[in-house]
Coordinates of C-alpha atoms in Angstrom, one line a residue:
X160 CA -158.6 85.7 -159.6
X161 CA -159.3 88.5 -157.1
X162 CA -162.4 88.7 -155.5
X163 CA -162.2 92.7 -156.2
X164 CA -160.3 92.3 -159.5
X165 CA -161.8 93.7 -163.3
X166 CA -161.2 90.2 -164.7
X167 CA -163.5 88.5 -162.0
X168 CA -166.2 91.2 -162.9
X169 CA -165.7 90.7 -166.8
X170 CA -166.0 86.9 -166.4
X171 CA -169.4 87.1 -164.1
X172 CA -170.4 89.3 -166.8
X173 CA -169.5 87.5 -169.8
X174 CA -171.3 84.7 -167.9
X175 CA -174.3 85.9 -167.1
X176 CA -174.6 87.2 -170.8
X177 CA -174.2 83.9 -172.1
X178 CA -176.9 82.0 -170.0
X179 CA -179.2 84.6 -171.3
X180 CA -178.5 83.9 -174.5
X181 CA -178.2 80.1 -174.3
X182 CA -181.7 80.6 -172.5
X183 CA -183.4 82.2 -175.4
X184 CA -181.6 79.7 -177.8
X185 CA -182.9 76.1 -175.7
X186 CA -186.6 77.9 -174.9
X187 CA -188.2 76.8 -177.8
X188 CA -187.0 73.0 -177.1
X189 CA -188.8 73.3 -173.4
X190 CA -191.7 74.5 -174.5
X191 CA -193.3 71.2 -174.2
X192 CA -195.4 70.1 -171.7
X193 CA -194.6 67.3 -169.1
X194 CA -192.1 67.0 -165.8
X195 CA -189.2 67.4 -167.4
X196 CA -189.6 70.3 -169.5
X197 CA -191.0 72.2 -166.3
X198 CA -188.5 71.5 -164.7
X199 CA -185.8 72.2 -167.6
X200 CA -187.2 75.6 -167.6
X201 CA -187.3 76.4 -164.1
X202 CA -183.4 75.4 -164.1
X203 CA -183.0 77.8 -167.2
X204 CA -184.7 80.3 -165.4
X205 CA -183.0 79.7 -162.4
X206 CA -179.0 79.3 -163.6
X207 CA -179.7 82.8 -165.5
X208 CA -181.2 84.8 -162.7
X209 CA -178.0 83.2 -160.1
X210 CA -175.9 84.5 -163.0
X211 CA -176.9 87.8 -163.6
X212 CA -177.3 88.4 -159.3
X213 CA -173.5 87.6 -158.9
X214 CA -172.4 89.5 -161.8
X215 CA -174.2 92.8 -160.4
X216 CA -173.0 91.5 -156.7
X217 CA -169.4 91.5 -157.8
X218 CA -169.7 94.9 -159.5
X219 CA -170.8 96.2 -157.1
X220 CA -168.4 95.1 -154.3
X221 CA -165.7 95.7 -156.8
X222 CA -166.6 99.4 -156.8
X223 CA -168.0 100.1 -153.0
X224 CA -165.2 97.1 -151.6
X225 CA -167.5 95.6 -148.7
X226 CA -165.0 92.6 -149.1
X227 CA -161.8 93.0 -149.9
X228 CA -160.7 89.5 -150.8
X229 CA -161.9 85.6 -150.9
X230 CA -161.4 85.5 -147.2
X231 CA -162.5 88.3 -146.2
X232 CA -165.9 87.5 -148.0
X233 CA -166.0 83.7 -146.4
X234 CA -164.8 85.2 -143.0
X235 CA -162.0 84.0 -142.3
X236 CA -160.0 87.4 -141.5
X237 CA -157.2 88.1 -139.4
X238 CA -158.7 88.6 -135.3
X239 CA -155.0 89.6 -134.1
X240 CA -151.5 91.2 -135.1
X241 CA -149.4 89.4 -136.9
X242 CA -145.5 89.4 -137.1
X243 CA -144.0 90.5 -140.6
X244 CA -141.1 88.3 -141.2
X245 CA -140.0 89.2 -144.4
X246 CA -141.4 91.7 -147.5
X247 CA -140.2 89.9 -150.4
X248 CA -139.3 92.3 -153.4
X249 CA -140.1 95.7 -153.0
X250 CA -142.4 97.2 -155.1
X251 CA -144.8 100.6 -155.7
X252 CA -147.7 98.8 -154.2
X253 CA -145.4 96.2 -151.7
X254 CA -143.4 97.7 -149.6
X255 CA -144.3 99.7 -146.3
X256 CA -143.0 102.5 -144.0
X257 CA -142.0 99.7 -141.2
X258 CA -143.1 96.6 -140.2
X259 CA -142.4 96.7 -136.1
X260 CA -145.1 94.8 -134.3
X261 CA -146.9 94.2 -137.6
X262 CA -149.6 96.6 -137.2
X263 CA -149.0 98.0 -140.9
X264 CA -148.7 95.2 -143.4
X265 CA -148.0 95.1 -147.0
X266 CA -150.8 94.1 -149.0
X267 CA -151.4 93.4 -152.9
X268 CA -152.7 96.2 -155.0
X269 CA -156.0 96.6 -153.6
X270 CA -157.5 98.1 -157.3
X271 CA -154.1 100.7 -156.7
X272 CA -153.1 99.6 -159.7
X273 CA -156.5 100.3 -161.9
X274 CA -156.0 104.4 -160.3
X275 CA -154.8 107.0 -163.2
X276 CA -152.7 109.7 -162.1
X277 CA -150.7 108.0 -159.3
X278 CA -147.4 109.7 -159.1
X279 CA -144.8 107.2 -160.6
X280 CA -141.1 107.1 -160.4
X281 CA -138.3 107.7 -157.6
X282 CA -139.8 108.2 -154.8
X283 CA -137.8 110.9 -153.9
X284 CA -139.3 113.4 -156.9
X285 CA -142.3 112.0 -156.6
X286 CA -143.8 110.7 -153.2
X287 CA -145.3 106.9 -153.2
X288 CA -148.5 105.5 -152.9
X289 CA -148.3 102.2 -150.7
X290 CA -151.1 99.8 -150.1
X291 CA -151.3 98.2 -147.0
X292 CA -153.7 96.9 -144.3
X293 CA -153.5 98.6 -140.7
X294 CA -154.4 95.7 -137.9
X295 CA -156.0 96.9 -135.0
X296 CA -154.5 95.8 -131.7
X297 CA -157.4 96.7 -129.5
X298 CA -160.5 96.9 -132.2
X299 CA -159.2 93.1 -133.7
X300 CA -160.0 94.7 -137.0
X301 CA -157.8 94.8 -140.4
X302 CA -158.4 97.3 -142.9
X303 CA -157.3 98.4 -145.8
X304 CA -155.8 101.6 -146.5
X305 CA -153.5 103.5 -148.7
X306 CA -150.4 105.7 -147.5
X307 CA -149.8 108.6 -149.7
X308 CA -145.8 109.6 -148.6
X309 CA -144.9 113.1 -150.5
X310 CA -141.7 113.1 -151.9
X311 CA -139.7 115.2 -148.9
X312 CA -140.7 111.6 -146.8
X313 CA -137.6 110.2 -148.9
X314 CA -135.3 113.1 -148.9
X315 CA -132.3 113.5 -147.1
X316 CA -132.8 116.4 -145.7
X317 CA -136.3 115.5 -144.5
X318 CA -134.8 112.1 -142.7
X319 CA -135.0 113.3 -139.4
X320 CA -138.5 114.6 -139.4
X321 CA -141.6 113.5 -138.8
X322 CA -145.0 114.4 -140.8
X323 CA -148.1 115.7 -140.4
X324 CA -151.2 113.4 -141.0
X325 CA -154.2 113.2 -142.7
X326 CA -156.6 110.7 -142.3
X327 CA -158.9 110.6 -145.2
X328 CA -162.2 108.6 -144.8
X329 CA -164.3 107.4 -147.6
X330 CA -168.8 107.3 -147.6
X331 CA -170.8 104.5 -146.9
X332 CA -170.7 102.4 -149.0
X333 CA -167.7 102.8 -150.5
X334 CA -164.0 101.6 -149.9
X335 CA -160.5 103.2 -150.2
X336 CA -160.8 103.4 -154.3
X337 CA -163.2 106.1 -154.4
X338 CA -160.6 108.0 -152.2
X339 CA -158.0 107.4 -155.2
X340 CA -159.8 106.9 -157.7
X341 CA -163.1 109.6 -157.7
X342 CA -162.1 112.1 -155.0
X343 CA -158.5 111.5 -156.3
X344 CA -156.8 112.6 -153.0
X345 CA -153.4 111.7 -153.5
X346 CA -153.2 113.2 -157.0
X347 CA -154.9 116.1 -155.5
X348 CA -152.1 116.3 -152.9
X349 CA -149.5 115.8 -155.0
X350 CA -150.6 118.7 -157.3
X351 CA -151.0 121.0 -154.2
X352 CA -147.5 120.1 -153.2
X353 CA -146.2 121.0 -156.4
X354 CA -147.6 124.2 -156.2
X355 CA -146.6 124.6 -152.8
X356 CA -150.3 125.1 -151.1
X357 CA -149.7 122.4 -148.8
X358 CA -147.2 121.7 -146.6
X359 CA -145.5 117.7 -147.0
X360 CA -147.8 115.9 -145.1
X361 CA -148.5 112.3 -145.1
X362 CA -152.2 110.8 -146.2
X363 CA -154.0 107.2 -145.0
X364 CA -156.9 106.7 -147.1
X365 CA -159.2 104.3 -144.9
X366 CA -163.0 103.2 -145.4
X367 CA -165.3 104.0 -142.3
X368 CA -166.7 100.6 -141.7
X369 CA -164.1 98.1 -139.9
X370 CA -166.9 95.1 -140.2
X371 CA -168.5 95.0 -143.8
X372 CA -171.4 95.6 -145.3
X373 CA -172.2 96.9 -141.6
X374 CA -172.4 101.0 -141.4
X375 CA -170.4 101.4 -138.3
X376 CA -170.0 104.9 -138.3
X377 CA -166.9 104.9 -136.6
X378 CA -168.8 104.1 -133.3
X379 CA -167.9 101.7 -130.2
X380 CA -171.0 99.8 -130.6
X381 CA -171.7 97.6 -127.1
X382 CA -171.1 94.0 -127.3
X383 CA -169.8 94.5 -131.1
X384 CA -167.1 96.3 -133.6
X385 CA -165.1 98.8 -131.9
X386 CA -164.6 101.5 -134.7
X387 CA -164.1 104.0 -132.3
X388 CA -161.2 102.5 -130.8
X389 CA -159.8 101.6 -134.5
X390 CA -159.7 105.1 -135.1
X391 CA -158.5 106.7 -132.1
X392 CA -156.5 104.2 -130.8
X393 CA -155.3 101.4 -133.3
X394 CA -154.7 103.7 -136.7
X395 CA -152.6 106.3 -134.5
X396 CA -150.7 103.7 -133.0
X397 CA -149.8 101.7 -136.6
X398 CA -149.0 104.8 -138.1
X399 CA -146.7 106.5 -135.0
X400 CA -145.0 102.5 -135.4
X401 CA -144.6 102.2 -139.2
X402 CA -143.8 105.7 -140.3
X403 CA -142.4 108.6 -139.3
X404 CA -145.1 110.9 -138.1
X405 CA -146.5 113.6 -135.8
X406 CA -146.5 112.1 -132.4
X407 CA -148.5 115.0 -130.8
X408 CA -152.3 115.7 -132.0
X409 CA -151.4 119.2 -133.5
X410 CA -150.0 117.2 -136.2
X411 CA -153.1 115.0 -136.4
X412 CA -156.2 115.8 -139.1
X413 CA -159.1 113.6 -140.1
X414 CA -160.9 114.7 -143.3
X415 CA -163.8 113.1 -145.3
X416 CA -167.1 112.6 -147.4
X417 CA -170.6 111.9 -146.5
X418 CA -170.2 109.5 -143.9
X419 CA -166.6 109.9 -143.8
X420 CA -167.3 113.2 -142.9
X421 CA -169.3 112.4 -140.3
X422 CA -166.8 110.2 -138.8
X423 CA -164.0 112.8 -139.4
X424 CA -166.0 115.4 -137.0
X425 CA -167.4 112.9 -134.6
X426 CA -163.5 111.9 -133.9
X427 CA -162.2 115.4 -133.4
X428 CA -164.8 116.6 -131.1
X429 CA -164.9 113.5 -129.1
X430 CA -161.5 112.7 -129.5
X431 CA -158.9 116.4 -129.2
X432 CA -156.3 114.7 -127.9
X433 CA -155.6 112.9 -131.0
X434 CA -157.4 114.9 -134.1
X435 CA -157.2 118.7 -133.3
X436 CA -158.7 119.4 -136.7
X437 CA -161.8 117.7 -139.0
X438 CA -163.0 118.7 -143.0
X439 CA -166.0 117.2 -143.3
X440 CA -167.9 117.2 -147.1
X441 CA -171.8 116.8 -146.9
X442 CA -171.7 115.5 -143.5
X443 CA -174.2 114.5 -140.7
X444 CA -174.0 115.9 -137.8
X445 CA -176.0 113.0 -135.4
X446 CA -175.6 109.5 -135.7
X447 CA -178.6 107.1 -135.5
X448 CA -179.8 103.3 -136.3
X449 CA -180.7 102.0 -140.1
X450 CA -181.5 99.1 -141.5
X451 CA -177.8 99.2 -142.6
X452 CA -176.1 100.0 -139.5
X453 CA -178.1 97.8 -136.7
X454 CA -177.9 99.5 -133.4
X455 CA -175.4 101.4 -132.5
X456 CA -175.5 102.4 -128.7
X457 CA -177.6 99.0 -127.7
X458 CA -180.1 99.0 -124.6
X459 CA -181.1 99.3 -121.5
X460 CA -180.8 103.1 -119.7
X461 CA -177.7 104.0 -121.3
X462 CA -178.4 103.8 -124.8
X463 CA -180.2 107.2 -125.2
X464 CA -177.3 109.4 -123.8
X465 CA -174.8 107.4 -126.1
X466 CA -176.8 108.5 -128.7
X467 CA -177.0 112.2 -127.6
X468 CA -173.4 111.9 -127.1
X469 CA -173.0 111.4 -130.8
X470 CA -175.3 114.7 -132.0
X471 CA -173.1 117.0 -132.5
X472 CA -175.0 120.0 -132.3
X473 CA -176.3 118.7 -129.0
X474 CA -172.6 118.5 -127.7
X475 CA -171.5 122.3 -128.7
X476 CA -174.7 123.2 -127.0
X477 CA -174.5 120.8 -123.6
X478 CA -170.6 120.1 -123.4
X479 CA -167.5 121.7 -123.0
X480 CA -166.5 122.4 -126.4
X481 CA -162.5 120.9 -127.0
X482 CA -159.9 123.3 -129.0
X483 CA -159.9 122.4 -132.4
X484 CA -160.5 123.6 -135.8
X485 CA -163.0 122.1 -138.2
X486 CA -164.4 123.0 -141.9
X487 CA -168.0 122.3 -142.8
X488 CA -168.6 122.1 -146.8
X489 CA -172.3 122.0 -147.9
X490 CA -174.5 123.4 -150.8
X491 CA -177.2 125.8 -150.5
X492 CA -179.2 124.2 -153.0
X493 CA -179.1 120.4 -153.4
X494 CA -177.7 119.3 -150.3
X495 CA -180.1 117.8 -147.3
X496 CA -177.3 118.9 -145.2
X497 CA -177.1 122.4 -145.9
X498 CA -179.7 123.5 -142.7
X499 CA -178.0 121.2 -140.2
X500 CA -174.2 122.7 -141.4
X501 CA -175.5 126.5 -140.8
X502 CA -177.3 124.6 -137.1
X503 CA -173.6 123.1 -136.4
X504 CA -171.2 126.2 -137.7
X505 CA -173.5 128.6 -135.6
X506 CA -172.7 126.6 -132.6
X507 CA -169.6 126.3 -132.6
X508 CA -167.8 128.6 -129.7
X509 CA -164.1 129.4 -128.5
X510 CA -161.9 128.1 -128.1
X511 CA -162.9 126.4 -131.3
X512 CA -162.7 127.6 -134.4
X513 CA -164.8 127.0 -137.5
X514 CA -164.4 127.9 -141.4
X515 CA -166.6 126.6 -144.2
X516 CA -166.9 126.3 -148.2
X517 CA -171.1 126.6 -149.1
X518 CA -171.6 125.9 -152.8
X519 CA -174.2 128.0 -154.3
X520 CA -175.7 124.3 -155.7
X521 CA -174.4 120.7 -155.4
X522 CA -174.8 117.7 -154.9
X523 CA -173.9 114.4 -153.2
X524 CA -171.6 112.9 -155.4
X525 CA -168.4 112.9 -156.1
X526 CA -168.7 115.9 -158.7
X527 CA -169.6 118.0 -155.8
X528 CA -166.7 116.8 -153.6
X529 CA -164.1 117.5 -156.3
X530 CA -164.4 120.8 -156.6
X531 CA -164.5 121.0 -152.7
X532 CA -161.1 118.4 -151.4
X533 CA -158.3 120.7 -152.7
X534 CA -159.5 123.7 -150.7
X535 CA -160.4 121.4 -147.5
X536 CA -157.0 119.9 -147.8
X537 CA -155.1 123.6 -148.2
X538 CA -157.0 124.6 -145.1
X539 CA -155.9 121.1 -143.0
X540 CA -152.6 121.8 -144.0
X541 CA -152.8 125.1 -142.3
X542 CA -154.0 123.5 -139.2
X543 CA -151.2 120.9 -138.6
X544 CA -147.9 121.5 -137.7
X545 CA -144.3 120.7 -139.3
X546 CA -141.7 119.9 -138.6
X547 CA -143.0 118.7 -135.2
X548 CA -140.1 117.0 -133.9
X549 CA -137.2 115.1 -135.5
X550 CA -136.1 111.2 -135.2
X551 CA -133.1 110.2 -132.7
X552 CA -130.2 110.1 -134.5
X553 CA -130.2 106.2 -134.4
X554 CA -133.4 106.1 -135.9
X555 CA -132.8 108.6 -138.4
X556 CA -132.6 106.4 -141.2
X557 CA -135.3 106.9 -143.7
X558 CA -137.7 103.8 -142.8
X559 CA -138.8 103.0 -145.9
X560 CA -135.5 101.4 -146.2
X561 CA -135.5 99.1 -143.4
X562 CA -138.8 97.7 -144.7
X563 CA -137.4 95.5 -147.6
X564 CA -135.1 93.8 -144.7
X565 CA -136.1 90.6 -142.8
X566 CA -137.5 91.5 -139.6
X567 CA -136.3 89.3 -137.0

């Protein structure tokens, strides 16, 4: 039983509802006075409350995913890459782009499968939705993700391309399942496709912590998780191995929510020579320590500027600003945000450019950011370029093939 699966949840539930009513049934019989019926009802009261606690703790990281599996949770996690042998049958929610170096592996559903409106059928009508986990060379992190390939991925007269990207990056807390399921980005994609408002682009749908429950806002932190790196260095370099994609940053786009946003504009402006463009939905623009993310830039004389390094604001005012394009999406009313997005889009200066979507009221949730991804993904997909560059003709074999082989 999965330690993110419905029938895990249902059985914590179904337990804790039973002690509760096993406790009100045996309460009149320790009613008595002495040792043991103290202590009987201090075990009652005890095996209920440990109940009810797991059933709302597995609920709860079955919904926000801080631990994707038993392992995971008891932490004993993959620290380095590992070599894919063999797939096994392919499947919608098996298989994977390629397996060289094993920095993209095929993982089990993930909750994929609970997600209404995937696309479904050949993949060449209708794109695929994998679900893998991308292992971090440098960071030592695994994380899980979803691939959203559009249909052209598997066409023959696509074979020789390569895509643009999106890198799509969930709040905190949260996990790649709100991406699917609540802010539905690949059925959003797929739609826009359809309607052709979006070029064929390829999405990975990633959560912004690499080290849950910790908030690591998709910063190096000293002397612990290297998010940064993940995300600049390690995701690039999975996804340039594994698929066929944009090897050159105008092909490159992160886009996010709350903190995902955050982390989706702290990577382009720090990091143009891999994202050259960043959507960002309810975002902060500065970055500082919480109860739930520890600190973040460490001690000693250093620590301060780090900090500074990661206000945004402070960088468009104090630092050469990079060319790239991002989009800002807040609410006038209902949004904390809102003051700090008109601070950030008024400072913003060639040779970058800015655009924005400002909601007349809103809020932070996810009805908010629906009506707000399928205008910040039209604009991305006016920011990266395709075709960028085609696949040797020895290569030019649609990967996706080559993945249900043995890898020697």
């Amino acid at each position: 039983m999965g330690l993110t699966s419905r029938s895990l949840e249902y059985a914590t539930v179904l337990a804790a509802l039973v002690c509760v009513g096993l406790t009100v049934w045996v309460w009149p019989r320790l009613a008595r006075r002495g040792p043991m019926a103290v202590l009987g009802r201090l075990g009652v009261i005890g095996a209920t409350q440990l109940t009810i606690l797991t059933a709302f703790a597995v609920a709860v990281n079955t919904n926000f995913e801080f631990y994707g599996s038993w392992d995971e949770l008891i932490g004993h996690v993959d620290k380095a890459p590992a070599e894919v042998t063999a797939l096994g049958r392919s499947g919608v929610y098996s298989t994977v782009g390629a397996v060289r170096g094993g920095l993209v592996q095929p993982a089990g559903p993930q909750g994929l499968d609970r997600v209404k409106g995937i696309p479904h059928g050949p993949a060449a009508q209708v794109g695929r939705v994998e679900s893998v986990k991308i292992v971090g060379r440098r960071s030592k992190a695994v994380n899980p993700a979803f691939v959203y390939l559009p249909p052209q991925y598997f066409q023959k007269q696509f074979h020789r391309q390569r895509f643009p990207v999106m890198v799509a990056i969930s709040g905190y807390p949260g996990g790649i399942m709100n991406l699917a399921q609540y802010l539905q980005v690949p059925q959003t994609a797929d739609r826009l496709l359809r309607a052709g408002k979006i070029q064929p682009t390829v999405i990975v749908m990633v959560r912004p912590t690499i080290a849950p429950p910790r908030d690591t806002e998709c910063v190096d932190v000293p002397g612990g998780p290297r998010a940064e790196t993940f995300f600049t260095k390690d995701l690039p370099e999975a996804l340039k191995r594994s698929y066929r994609v944009g090897h050159d940053p105008s092909a490159w786009g992160a886009l996010g929510y709350s903190s995902g946003g955050t982390c989706a504009l702290q990577l382009t402006l720090r990091h143009p020579g891999v994202y050259t463009s960043a959507a960002a939905l309810s975002a902060d623009y500065r970055i500082g320590d919480d109860l739930t993310t520890g600190s973040l830039f460490g001690s000693g004389p250093g620590a301060a500027q780090r900090q500074r390094e990661h206000d945004l604001i402070w960088r468009l005012e104090h630092l050469p600003v990079p060319r790239v394009s991002v989009l800002a999406a807040s609410s006038r009313s209902g949004e904390k945000d809102y003051g700090d997005t008109v601070k950030f889009l008024h400072a913003v200066r060639p040779p970058m450019t800015s655009a924005q979507i400002i909601l007349p009221r809103g809020s932070h949730h996810f009805t908010t950011w629906q009506r707000e991804i399928a205008p910040a993904m039209r604009w991305m997909s006016g920011q990266l370029t395709f075709p960028q560059d085609t696949v040797s003709s020895r290569h030019h074999r649609p990967i996706t093939q080559a993945a249900n082989r043995p890898h020697p």
